[in-house]
Amino acid sequence: MHQPETNGNGTFNGAASGATKLAPANVATRCEKCRKMLFTRDLEKTQKICPECGYHFRLTAEERVESLVDDYGAFQWMDDDLRSADPLHFSSRNVAYAEKLDEARAKTGISESVIAGMGAIGTHRVSLAVMDFRFIGGSMGTVAGERLTRAIERGAEGRCPVIIFSASGGARMQESLFSLFQMAKTSAALTRLRTVQQPFISVLTDPTTGGVTASYAMLGDVIIAEPGALIGFAGPIVIEQSIHQKLPPDTDTSEFALAHGMIDMIVDRRSMKVTLTHLLKLYAGKR
Amino acid sequence: MSYDLDFEKPLAEIDRRIGGLRKRGDKARPEEVAALERELAGATADVYGRLTPWQRVQVARHKDRPYTSDYIRFLFPDFFEMRGDRRFGDDRAIIGGMATFAGRTVMVIGHQKGRDTKERMECNFGMAHPEGYRKALRLMQHAERFGFPVLTFIDTPGAFLNLAAEERGIAEAIAENLQVMAVLGVPIISTIIGEGGSGGALGIGVGDRILMLENSVYTVASPEAAASILWKSNDYAPQAAEAMKITAADLLELRLIDRIIREPLGGAHRDHRATAEALGAALSEELAQLVALPSGVLLDHRYSRLRAIGAPASVAV
Ligand SMILES: [Zn+2]
C-alpha cells in the first residue's frame, strides 16, 4: 500500500518550481510574500504559515492529510495502484510523458497528483482526496479523475461526506481529451452523492485554476478557500497575456472569489480542521 | 470560393487557370475548362484526403465555415430563439431556442462565432461569458421540463478569459452545466462543428452522443497553447496538434466520440447546404435511437459512458 513519506524537513524551493518541497539541509526559507527569511523549523510548527505575514506556503498532499485526520497512521489509502495508461503515447520535445510521470513520482514520493483515502476528521468518517501541485502542476488526467471519482463514489456508497482539497493548474495536456472529459466525469459523479444527501466540501488551496475550477471544485455544497490562494478559471497571467487587460491586484485570489460570491469562506490553515469538524457535525445532525 | 489556406496553394493555382480560361468568354474551350475542373476536383480530393491535424485546425477555423446560425437556417426553419440567462445578460456567443426537427420539438444550442466583423464583435468570436453557459443551462432545463431533446453545436476557441468572466464565475457556470447535463432527463446530442476548445466546448458538450464533422477538432487546449507550454514555443503548434490527437478520426479511434460526419469535397466551407444535410441526416438517425430509450436507460448509459472515460491501468504496489 501507500508509503506515506512524511515530507523531509527543510526549505521550500517553491519559487522556481511553484512547489514547496522540503529539503533537510536548509535551515532558512524566504517567505514568498513578505520576503523575510524564516527559520524552517519555525514554519514546521506553524503548518507552513509565515509567522510574519500569514502567507500560506503550499503543503504537500501528505502534509495536508496529516494536518487534517485524527489518526494519520490509521488513514486508509485507496487506489494508489492506479497509473496512467498513457492513452496517447504522448511525448513532447523527445521526452516521453511516461518519463515525466516517473520523474514526478520520484520527485514527490507520491504516485499521482491526487491521493485519496478514508479517515476520520473530528471523529467523523470522511472520504478525503487531496491534490499535490508538485506533481505535474497538480494537473488532472485520467488517474486524478478516477481517484476523485472513486472518492466521491465512496462517499455515495458508504454514506459519508466527501472532502476534496484542490491544488491544480488544470487539465493534464499530455492526456488531452481524456483529461478534459475527467471534468465531466467528476461532475457527473457528484450527482450520485447528491441523491444520498451527503455533502461535498470543496477546499481550494493555492493554486486552483483551469479545468479543476470549471468542474467539481466549484460544485461544492460548501466551498472554502485558504487565504491568499490563486483561484480562477484563467488566472491573471493568462488574462493579461491573452487580452492585454490590466487587472486589479487581487484578481483571482481567495478574497476575490469570496467578494464575488463564488465561495462561502476563507479559512486559515490553523483553523481548517476545526472548521471542517464544525461543518461535519452540522451535516451529521438530524439524521 | 477562394483557396486561401496555405496548403491550398496548388488548388488556388488550378482555380486561377480556370478563371483565366473563363475570362476569355466564348473563346474558352469547354473541354479545356472541364479538364481543369476535373484536375481541381482530383487535387482537392488529394489534398483534403491527407490533411495533417494542424491543417485540419485551419479548416476548422476557416472564416467561411458554416456556423450554428447556418445550420439553424438549413435544418431548423421554424427556430424560435430564446435569449438571456435571466441573471445578467444575453450572450451572443451562445445562441439557442426551440425548433421542429424530424417531427418533434427540439432545443437547439450552439456557439456562434459571427460571419462579418460586426457580428464577430457581437458574438465575441464564439467565446462565451458565464451568461452564455447560464443561458444554455436555462434552455436545457426548459427542454427537460417539456421533454424536448437537446442538440448542441460546438464551435469555440474556448470560454472567454477576462476579468468580467472571472467576476461572474465562468468556472462555476461551466461546472454547473457539466453536472446538470450528466443527469438531464432528455436525450442530448453534441456535435463539434468547428473548434472544440477546452472547457468552453465541454460546457455545452456532455451528451448521449458526441458527433464530429470530419474537419472539426476537439482539444483540451489550443495547439498553440499546448505548444507554448510543452514545447516552449508557439511555433510547435503543428507538433502539438499531432501529439494531442485532436481530429475526428483519432478521437473516434480512441472511442471518445461516436460518429464522424463527412464533409463535402474541400471542406464544409465549400458547401454549407450539403454539410447541413449530412449533419441533419446523422442527427435524425441518432435522435431516433435515443428517443426510443426509456429515460432511465438513457441516463444509465450516459452515466456509464462518462464513468468509463480514460480508465487508468492498475499496478501492483
Ligand atoms: Zn511572510
XYZ file of C-alpha atoms and ligand atoms in Angstrom:
605
model
C 0.000 0.000 0.000
C 0.849 3.605 0.064
C 4.020 4.564 1.836
C 3.356 7.946 3.321
C 6.575 9.875 3.092
C 6.130 12.403 5.771
C 7.952 15.071 3.867
C 11.567 15.654 4.532
C 12.263 18.734 6.504
C 13.891 21.774 5.275
C 13.360 24.607 2.953
C 10.980 25.442 0.196
C 12.372 25.668 -3.249
C 8.971 26.724 -4.416
C 9.994 29.894 -6.180
C 11.266 28.072 -9.226
C 9.017 25.062 -9.368
C 5.946 26.529 -7.745
C 6.195 23.765 -5.177
C 7.105 23.712 -1.535
C 9.399 20.790 -1.332
C 11.264 20.442 1.888
C 14.922 19.593 1.897
C 16.540 18.845 5.236
C 19.741 20.730 4.524
C 18.257 24.204 4.569
C 17.584 25.887 7.856
C 16.203 29.109 6.430
C 13.422 29.863 3.994
C 12.396 33.099 2.349
C 8.697 33.979 2.589
C 7.208 34.262 -0.864
C 5.061 37.179 0.200
C 6.900 39.356 2.738
C 10.339 38.143 1.578
C 11.545 37.773 5.172
C 13.975 34.967 5.945
C 12.354 32.446 8.250
C 13.663 29.528 10.241
C 12.432 26.415 8.567
C 11.803 24.729 11.893
C 9.515 27.621 12.894
C 7.495 27.032 9.749
C 7.139 23.391 10.641
C 5.443 24.426 13.859
C 3.005 26.767 12.136
C 1.835 24.357 9.434
C 3.957 26.304 6.953
C 2.357 29.652 7.614
C 4.688 32.638 7.681
C 4.763 33.906 11.281
C 5.436 37.410 9.978
C 2.712 37.922 7.387
C 0.452 34.856 7.461
C 1.415 33.682 3.993
C 0.327 30.079 3.467
C 3.119 28.084 1.863
C 1.916 25.193 -0.231
C 1.557 21.872 1.528
C 2.321 18.524 0.025
C -0.712 16.267 -0.221
C 0.595 14.069 2.567
C 1.255 17.024 4.854
C -2.298 18.060 4.154
C -3.803 14.726 5.069
C -1.676 14.593 8.200
C -2.853 18.064 9.207
C -6.496 17.058 8.972
C -7.159 13.492 10.035
C -7.487 12.290 13.618
C -5.075 9.405 13.203
C -2.726 9.621 10.260
C -1.448 6.117 10.857
C -4.977 4.740 10.611
C -5.761 6.601 7.392
C -6.739 4.057 4.737
C -5.059 4.991 1.463
C -7.081 3.986 -1.572
C -6.462 3.460 -5.269
C -2.747 4.012 -5.007
C -2.295 1.295 -7.625
C -3.794 3.387 -10.426
C -1.400 4.587 -13.122
C -1.965 6.455 -16.337
C -2.321 4.147 -19.322
C -0.796 6.987 -21.365
C -3.611 6.623 -23.892
C -1.984 8.876 -26.495
C 1.568 7.551 -26.072
C 2.405 11.182 -25.686
C 5.784 12.796 -25.934
C 6.981 16.360 -26.399
C 10.480 17.598 -27.163
C 11.597 13.987 -27.328
C 10.611 13.376 -23.727
C 8.016 10.688 -23.255
C 5.134 11.516 -20.945
C 5.790 8.198 -19.233
C 9.227 9.510 -18.271
C 7.728 12.707 -16.925
C 5.441 10.639 -14.758
C 8.372 8.612 -13.422
C 10.224 11.829 -12.699
C 7.232 13.324 -10.894
C 6.839 10.191 -8.797
C 10.488 10.229 -7.862
C 10.414 13.931 -7.032
C 7.263 13.882 -4.920
C 7.216 10.410 -3.448
C 3.551 10.090 -4.343
C 2.061 8.215 -7.252
C -0.107 10.897 -8.870
C -1.442 14.428 -8.497
C -4.299 13.213 -6.299
C -4.019 10.936 -3.307
C -7.100 9.703 -1.525
C -8.450 7.520 1.189
C -10.805 7.110 4.119
C -10.234 8.574 7.517
C -11.776 10.479 10.368
C -11.859 14.218 10.952
C -13.113 15.177 14.397
C -14.401 11.585 14.724
C -16.496 11.964 11.562
C -15.717 9.395 8.911
C -14.958 11.064 5.593
C -13.807 10.249 2.110
C -10.845 12.553 1.568
C -8.908 13.362 -1.590
C -6.042 15.826 -1.802
C -4.172 17.243 -4.764
C -0.487 17.970 -4.838
C 0.698 20.828 -7.010
C 4.220 19.438 -7.164
C 3.018 16.547 -9.299
C 2.987 17.995 -12.852
C 1.295 21.136 -11.625
C -1.432 19.187 -9.852
C -2.860 18.521 -13.289
C -5.930 16.334 -13.650
C -5.503 13.431 -16.022
C -7.174 10.053 -16.050
C -5.698 8.887 -12.755
C -6.600 12.044 -10.876
C -10.079 11.961 -12.417
C -10.543 8.323 -11.484
C -9.273 8.752 -7.931
C -11.518 11.758 -7.388
C -14.476 9.939 -8.884
C -13.878 6.912 -6.678
C -13.511 9.176 -3.645
C -16.903 10.672 -4.480
C -18.372 7.208 -5.025
C -17.031 6.045 -1.665
C -18.952 8.911 -0.128
C -22.089 7.979 -2.039
C -21.858 4.265 -1.317
C -20.558 4.493 2.228
C -22.845 7.390 3.005
C -20.253 9.753 4.323
C -19.195 13.280 3.414
C -16.610 13.869 0.710
C -13.867 16.429 1.175
C -11.531 17.371 -1.656
C -8.575 19.729 -1.308
C -7.714 21.108 -4.730
C -4.378 22.459 -5.924
C -4.135 22.321 -9.669
C -3.155 24.173 -12.776
C -5.958 22.422 -14.655
C -6.261 19.547 -17.077
C -3.228 17.445 -17.958
C -2.337 18.267 -21.524
C -0.464 15.026 -22.146
C -3.733 13.129 -21.902
C -5.580 15.694 -24.000
C -9.290 14.968 -24.408
C -9.148 12.147 -21.865
C -8.191 14.834 -19.351
C -10.842 17.256 -20.491
C -13.501 14.588 -20.074
C -12.435 13.967 -16.475
C -14.150 17.281 -15.777
C -17.417 15.781 -16.972
C -16.761 12.500 -15.178
C -16.062 14.015 -11.749
C -19.001 16.416 -12.078
C -21.299 13.541 -13.018
C -20.127 11.503 -10.025
C -21.182 14.308 -7.707
C -24.786 13.842 -8.809
C -24.650 10.400 -7.143
C -23.559 11.951 -3.886
C -26.476 14.347 -4.021
C -29.005 11.536 -4.139
C -27.819 10.154 -0.783
C -27.818 13.522 0.966
C -24.135 13.537 1.707
C -22.233 16.809 1.408
C -19.261 17.595 -0.765
C -16.947 20.072 0.881
C -14.579 21.608 -1.636
C -11.468 23.302 -0.286
C -9.474 25.428 -2.705
C -5.807 25.914 -1.989
C -3.069 27.716 -3.854
C -3.395 27.449 -6.815
C -6.739 26.147 -8.080
C -7.302 27.072 -11.701
C -8.391 25.827 -15.109
C -10.395 22.686 -15.638
C -10.485 21.824 -11.958
C -12.344 25.040 -11.140
C -14.636 24.501 -14.121
C -15.731 21.150 -12.727
C -16.013 19.519 -9.298
C -14.061 22.160 -7.354
C -16.761 24.793 -7.912
C -19.559 22.312 -7.250
C -19.023 22.045 -3.504
C -22.062 22.193 -1.250
C -19.739 24.331 0.788
C -16.651 25.879 -0.766
C -13.782 27.004 1.426
C -10.501 28.592 0.408
C -7.212 29.152 2.151
C -6.253 32.823 2.366
C -4.334 34.377 -0.485
C -4.705 31.407 -2.810
C -4.791 31.858 -6.568
C -8.295 30.807 -7.584
C -9.764 31.309 -11.019
C -10.512 29.785 -14.371
C -7.828 31.574 -16.346
C -5.740 33.295 -13.731
C -4.427 36.860 -14.041
C -1.311 35.983 -16.036
C -3.266 34.285 -18.797
C -5.849 37.070 -18.898
C -3.214 39.771 -19.109
C -1.361 37.906 -21.828
C -4.335 36.950 -23.911
C -6.406 40.111 -23.927
C -3.943 42.636 -22.510
C -6.421 43.687 -19.873
C -4.950 45.382 -16.844
C -6.294 43.690 -13.748
C -6.820 44.857 -10.189
C -4.136 43.346 -7.932
C -6.399 40.920 -6.056
C -7.952 39.376 -9.191
C -8.431 35.630 -8.897
C -7.492 35.341 -5.259
C -9.471 33.703 -2.463
C -10.541 37.177 -1.368
C -11.750 37.996 -4.896
C -13.697 34.726 -5.019
C -15.329 35.495 -1.672
C -16.202 39.049 -2.696
C -17.814 37.799 -5.904
C -19.910 35.150 -4.230
C -18.000 32.141 -5.504
C -17.064 30.645 -2.130
C -18.503 30.504 1.382
C -15.496 31.355 3.476
C -11.760 31.816 3.760
C -10.197 29.711 6.483
C -6.738 29.994 7.952
C -4.966 26.663 7.737
C -4.591 26.505 11.504
C -8.395 26.593 11.837
C -9.107 24.252 8.941
C -9.646 21.090 10.942
C -11.841 22.851 13.492
C -13.915 24.399 10.710
C -14.333 21.103 8.876
C -15.277 19.368 12.100
C -17.890 22.027 12.760
C -19.350 21.545 9.302
C -19.295 17.758 9.538
C -21.166 17.992 12.818
C -23.828 20.169 11.210
C -24.307 17.726 8.334
C -24.421 14.802 10.754
C -27.306 16.425 12.623
C -30.925 15.428 12.006
C -30.077 12.013 10.621
C -14.951 30.478 -53.233
C -11.309 31.249 -52.723
C -8.487 28.924 -51.797
C -6.725 30.856 -49.107
C -5.239 28.294 -46.768
C -1.517 27.636 -47.050
C -1.809 24.061 -48.181
C -4.417 25.018 -50.798
C -1.842 26.824 -52.970
C -1.817 24.109 -55.665
C -5.623 24.292 -55.727
C -5.573 28.067 -55.953
C -3.276 27.775 -58.947
C -5.623 25.465 -60.860
C -8.562 27.629 -59.862
C -6.735 30.689 -61.242
C -6.184 28.918 -64.544
C -9.870 28.007 -64.773
C -10.734 31.623 -64.063
C -8.348 32.718 -66.786
C -9.942 30.421 -69.323
C -13.451 31.501 -68.410
C -12.499 35.151 -68.811
C -11.920 34.544 -72.473
C -15.672 34.114 -72.722
C -16.815 32.452 -75.927
C -13.271 31.694 -76.904
C -12.866 29.389 -73.872
C -12.857 25.806 -74.979
C -15.391 23.974 -72.777
C -13.396 20.735 -72.835
C -10.326 22.604 -71.542
C -12.338 24.083 -68.682
C -13.866 20.712 -67.903
C -10.444 19.067 -67.844
C -9.108 21.675 -65.432
C -12.184 21.313 -63.256
C -11.573 17.583 -63.092
C -7.971 18.304 -62.195
C -9.112 20.679 -59.440
C -11.517 18.112 -58.026
C -8.813 15.460 -58.095
C -6.260 17.732 -56.473
C -8.787 18.816 -53.838
C -9.619 15.221 -53.011
C -5.920 14.517 -52.767
C -5.079 17.491 -50.532
C -8.127 17.042 -48.306
C -7.612 13.326 -48.177
C -4.250 13.804 -46.492
C -4.774 16.744 -44.161
C -2.444 16.874 -41.195
C -4.013 17.610 -37.806
C -2.667 21.152 -37.953
C -4.151 21.658 -41.416
C -7.490 20.466 -40.069
C -7.229 23.113 -37.371
C -7.008 25.680 -40.184
C -10.075 24.199 -41.870
C -11.975 24.049 -38.560
C -11.230 27.758 -38.084
C -11.933 28.731 -41.697
C -13.681 32.089 -41.934
C -16.261 30.694 -44.339
C -17.009 27.560 -42.329
C -20.710 27.060 -41.567
C -21.649 28.240 -38.085
C -24.525 27.318 -35.794
C -26.691 30.007 -37.389
C -26.142 28.412 -40.814
C -27.259 25.019 -39.562
C -30.260 26.665 -37.961
C -31.149 28.210 -41.311
C -30.936 24.891 -43.154
C -32.129 22.400 -40.541
C -34.427 24.315 -38.216
C -36.503 26.694 -40.321
C -39.055 27.350 -37.565
C -36.371 28.122 -34.963
C -37.672 30.267 -32.126
C -34.740 31.994 -30.478
C -34.711 32.269 -26.701
C -32.445 34.904 -25.262
C -30.879 35.823 -21.962
C -29.817 33.978 -18.844
C -32.354 35.844 -16.640
C -29.433 36.695 -14.380
C -27.218 39.198 -16.087
C -27.490 39.394 -19.842
C -27.755 37.785 -23.228
C -24.513 36.357 -24.527
C -24.414 36.239 -28.314
C -21.522 33.743 -28.264
C -24.035 31.012 -27.437
C -27.412 31.082 -29.139
C -30.335 28.785 -28.637
C -34.006 28.153 -28.961
C -36.756 25.709 -29.878
C -37.386 24.284 -33.320
C -39.045 21.398 -35.078
C -36.699 18.667 -36.192
C -37.506 15.191 -37.502
C -41.118 15.595 -36.483
C -40.583 16.756 -32.924
C -39.670 19.849 -30.989
C -36.035 20.052 -30.010
C -33.871 22.547 -28.152
C -31.001 23.854 -30.254
C -28.000 25.390 -28.501
C -24.728 26.349 -30.118
C -21.711 28.590 -30.129
C -21.822 31.353 -32.698
C -18.611 32.916 -33.989
C -20.076 35.530 -36.292
C -19.532 35.953 -40.007
C -18.648 39.588 -40.597
C -16.659 41.924 -38.386
C -19.710 43.407 -36.739
C -21.238 40.024 -35.959
C -17.898 38.688 -34.769
C -17.613 41.506 -32.267
C -21.174 40.890 -31.076
C -20.507 37.168 -30.710
C -17.075 37.737 -29.200
C -15.726 35.261 -31.778
C -17.660 32.454 -30.157
C -16.004 32.882 -26.768
C -18.791 32.875 -24.224
C -19.037 34.670 -20.915
C -20.769 32.996 -17.953
C -24.098 34.330 -19.237
C -23.778 32.148 -22.321
C -23.390 28.984 -20.275
C -26.184 30.042 -17.923
C -28.483 30.748 -20.855
C -27.641 27.298 -22.189
C -28.429 25.864 -18.754
C -31.785 27.637 -18.684
C -32.636 26.311 -22.112
C -31.591 22.761 -21.253
C -33.691 22.745 -18.102
C -36.557 24.178 -20.105
C -36.125 21.365 -22.619
C -36.170 18.785 -19.836
C -39.388 20.215 -18.464
C -41.141 19.819 -21.804
C -39.405 16.627 -22.891
C -37.575 18.183 -25.823
C -34.305 16.525 -26.884
C -31.299 18.844 -26.824
C -28.991 19.309 -29.816
C -25.824 21.275 -29.135
C -23.360 22.607 -31.689
C -19.841 23.296 -30.534
C -17.592 25.828 -32.193
C -15.448 27.882 -29.862
C -11.785 28.632 -29.273
C -12.696 28.440 -25.576
C -14.610 30.286 -22.899
C -13.753 33.965 -22.683
C -10.912 34.834 -20.371
C -11.288 38.266 -18.904
C -11.976 39.991 -15.621
C -15.746 40.149 -16.136
C -15.920 36.424 -16.826
C -13.973 35.663 -13.650
C -16.061 38.084 -11.579
C -19.270 36.442 -12.703
C -17.945 32.927 -12.229
C -17.111 31.446 -15.608
C -15.702 28.323 -13.956
C -18.819 27.753 -11.876
C -21.046 28.338 -14.899
C -19.281 25.617 -16.888
C -19.098 23.258 -13.904
C -22.816 23.591 -13.247
C -23.600 22.684 -16.849
C -21.423 19.572 -16.645
C -23.322 18.399 -13.617
C -26.776 19.213 -14.939
C -26.119 17.712 -18.371
C -24.956 14.474 -16.745
C -28.482 13.857 -15.447
C -30.718 15.914 -17.737
C -33.749 13.716 -18.392
C -33.895 14.145 -22.187
C -31.581 12.955 -24.971
C -28.588 15.188 -25.676
C -26.581 15.055 -28.890
C -23.492 17.250 -29.104
C -21.812 17.910 -32.402
C -18.425 19.528 -32.823
C -18.947 21.616 -35.955
C -15.661 23.536 -35.914
C -13.377 24.189 -32.977
C -13.961 22.221 -29.803
C -11.906 24.374 -27.494
C -11.431 23.006 -23.998
C -13.815 23.665 -21.088
C -15.652 26.263 -23.129
C -16.634 23.500 -25.542
C -17.369 20.899 -22.888
C -19.679 23.371 -21.111
C -22.366 22.500 -23.666
C -20.777 19.211 -24.713
C -21.878 16.454 -22.340
C -24.272 14.133 -24.090
C -25.553 10.737 -25.109
C -23.851 11.016 -28.476
C -20.823 13.077 -29.441
C -20.544 13.650 -33.169
C -17.812 15.459 -35.054
C -17.732 16.947 -38.501
C -14.866 15.454 -40.483
C -12.641 18.520 -40.297
C -13.528 19.703 -36.831
C -11.112 19.386 -33.915
C -11.627 18.839 -30.208
C -8.879 19.558 -27.745
C -8.070 20.194 -24.119
C -6.020 23.270 -25.044
C -5.371 25.024 -28.326
C -2.365 23.582 -30.165
C -0.698 26.978 -29.776
C -1.187 26.998 -26.005
C -0.068 23.394 -25.623
C 2.974 24.084 -27.779
C 3.967 27.108 -25.750
C 3.758 25.096 -22.536
C 5.062 21.674 -23.569
C 7.355 22.694 -26.446
C 8.201 26.129 -25.011
C 7.181 27.864 -28.240
C 4.013 28.525 -30.254
C 5.941 27.527 -33.350
C 5.421 23.907 -32.414
C 1.637 24.103 -32.717
C 1.659 21.598 -35.626
C 3.549 19.098 -33.439
C 1.184 19.713 -30.543
C -1.822 19.249 -32.837
C -0.377 15.929 -33.922
C 0.545 14.678 -30.456
C -2.712 15.652 -28.766
C -4.910 13.581 -31.109
C -7.492 16.222 -31.820
C -9.020 15.103 -35.105
C -12.337 13.354 -35.560
C -10.642 10.224 -36.921
C -8.247 9.979 -33.964
C -10.962 10.616 -31.413
C -13.251 8.026 -32.972
C -10.438 5.509 -32.820
C -9.882 6.392 -29.160
C -13.634 5.899 -28.685
C -14.060 9.364 -27.228
C -16.628 10.276 -29.873
C -19.347 8.238 -31.597
C -19.563 9.298 -35.179
C -17.916 11.329 -37.911
C -19.983 13.310 -40.378
C -18.342 13.529 -43.789
C -17.868 16.989 -45.235
C -18.238 17.923 -48.900
C -15.141 17.800 -51.084
C -12.759 20.533 -49.997
C -14.367 21.102 -46.594
C -17.655 22.259 -45.110
C -16.970 25.861 -46.131
C -17.329 24.917 -49.827
C -20.937 23.802 -49.459
C -22.955 24.834 -46.425
C -26.135 23.220 -47.644
C -24.589 19.825 -48.318
C -22.834 19.911 -44.937
C -26.091 20.781 -43.214
C -27.885 17.961 -44.993
C -25.271 15.424 -43.917
C -25.421 16.738 -40.370
C -29.209 16.672 -40.377
C -29.288 13.083 -41.590
C -26.865 11.971 -38.869
C -28.728 13.846 -36.155
C -32.045 12.434 -37.185
C -30.689 8.855 -37.112
C -29.080 9.271 -33.720
C -32.102 11.037 -32.318
C -34.426 8.261 -33.445
C -32.344 5.760 -31.476
C -32.179 7.913 -28.353
C -35.839 8.862 -28.124
C -36.726 5.161 -28.257
C -34.900 4.573 -24.962
C -36.749 4.846 -21.652
C -35.407 7.811 -19.681
C -33.820 5.581 -17.018
C -31.899 3.581 -19.599
C -30.817 6.748 -21.369
C -29.406 8.196 -18.164
C -27.731 4.951 -17.134
C -25.988 4.781 -20.495
C -24.930 8.402 -20.275
C -23.508 7.920 -16.823
C -21.720 4.704 -17.745
C -20.015 6.296 -20.687
C -18.848 9.249 -18.629
C -17.719 6.913 -15.885
C -15.689 4.780 -18.284
C -13.650 7.577 -19.860
C -9.920 7.059 -19.573
C -9.842 4.099 -17.225
C -6.321 4.053 -15.796
C -4.143 0.999 -15.516
C -3.565 -0.756 -12.234
C -0.148 -1.766 -10.964
C 0.957 -3.846 -8.046
C 2.058 -1.696 -5.120
Zn 5.739 36.299 5.159
